[in-house]
Amino acid sequence: MEAKKRGIIYVISDSLGETGELVAKAGKIQFNNSISEIKRFPFVLETEQIDEILYEAKDENSVVIFTLVIPAMKKYIMDKCKEYNIPAVDVLGPVIEALSNLTHREPLFEAGLNRRLDADYFKKVEAIEFAVKYDDGKDSRGIRKADVVLLGISRTSKTPLSMYLAHKNIKVANIPLVPEVDPPKELFEGIKGTIIGLTNDPDKLNSIRQERLKALGLDYTATYANMERILNELDYAEKLFHKLRCPVINVSTKAIEETASIILSIIREEESN
């Protein structure tokens, strides 16, 4: 009989994810080598991020441990885990409910209240606001102001990466690449920030896009998920990256924090030169 794959714990949080990871580690130690790893996904603030994480988790022997406080996000992740038949554990839910019953008050339902309101925190807020303002190419003027400019076709983790780096006090603008649309002229004007190209494997992009169309209730055969279209987009992006001579990261096998770590290393290396 084939041995079952070792388990993977997915820790999902709308803050740093430290609480969920500590709980996961405390549980993991009771099972020797039956659990292969703990994957932590901090700053999950959009349902789209949950979609990407669970799309990976559903093909693993996995369990999800989450510390999300916003009710709509909690319901979404529970429903999605049920759909994919992934066991899910709400770490904070029972505690918040017990305290609400004790105090006869409703909780604030605000993420990240345990962080101190210090100067570093306000820098984070500024960087987060910057990431939101210049997300998905909303305003190309952000390219001149950004510390990092992320370029990539659809479903290359631009937005979650922007938010993760923002929590490292880095101002990020991200630009979607579409063959029919010329890239912003600001990219070629000697900007101060670091340009990073993001790419993905075509087969994974095809699967992710089909899943996205399914979630939106759209036909999975739409052009968006067509392999020929995906290859065309990847070719267009690759040519632009070559023209800009920027570092390129393939996100297909990397967690958000792993990709972010590579970007931070690139920034440090540039600053030291």
XYZ file of C-alpha atoms in Angstrom, residues 11-21 40-47 49-50 53 65-75 77 90-93 96 108-115 121 124 128 163-164 167:
53
model
C -0.472 29.124 8.420
C -2.526 32.036 7.065
C -2.732 35.384 8.840
C -3.881 38.949 8.231
C -0.924 40.091 10.340
C 2.559 38.645 10.854
C 1.315 35.091 11.394
C 3.554 34.549 14.430
C 0.703 33.338 16.669
C -0.504 30.773 14.135
C 3.033 29.568 13.507
C 3.504 30.764 6.781
C 1.592 33.328 4.707
C 1.432 36.697 6.507
C -0.569 39.787 5.540
C -3.346 37.959 3.746
C -5.828 40.768 3.281
C -7.653 39.787 0.076
C -9.709 36.737 -0.904
C -4.560 35.691 -1.858
C -6.534 32.946 -0.125
C -2.656 29.650 -1.264
C -4.288 27.066 10.568
C -5.472 30.657 10.326
C -5.574 33.803 12.438
C -7.969 36.038 10.534
C -10.187 38.402 12.515
C -12.399 39.943 9.820
C -15.622 37.853 9.684
C -15.974 37.942 5.881
C -12.411 36.682 5.428
C -12.940 33.934 8.030
C -16.095 32.760 6.289
C -11.454 30.692 4.009
C -9.513 28.965 13.455
C -7.013 29.806 16.216
C -8.434 33.125 17.397
C -12.149 32.464 16.870
C -12.520 36.115 20.713
C -13.212 45.476 16.921
C -12.511 43.013 14.100
C -9.389 44.926 13.080
C -6.267 43.135 11.905
C -2.866 43.740 13.506
C -3.941 45.568 16.684
C -1.188 43.832 18.655
C 1.510 45.849 16.893
C 4.435 51.196 12.322
C 4.490 50.590 7.333
C 0.859 50.055 2.549
C 1.636 44.158 0.349
C 4.255 41.899 1.927
C 5.071 45.643 5.665
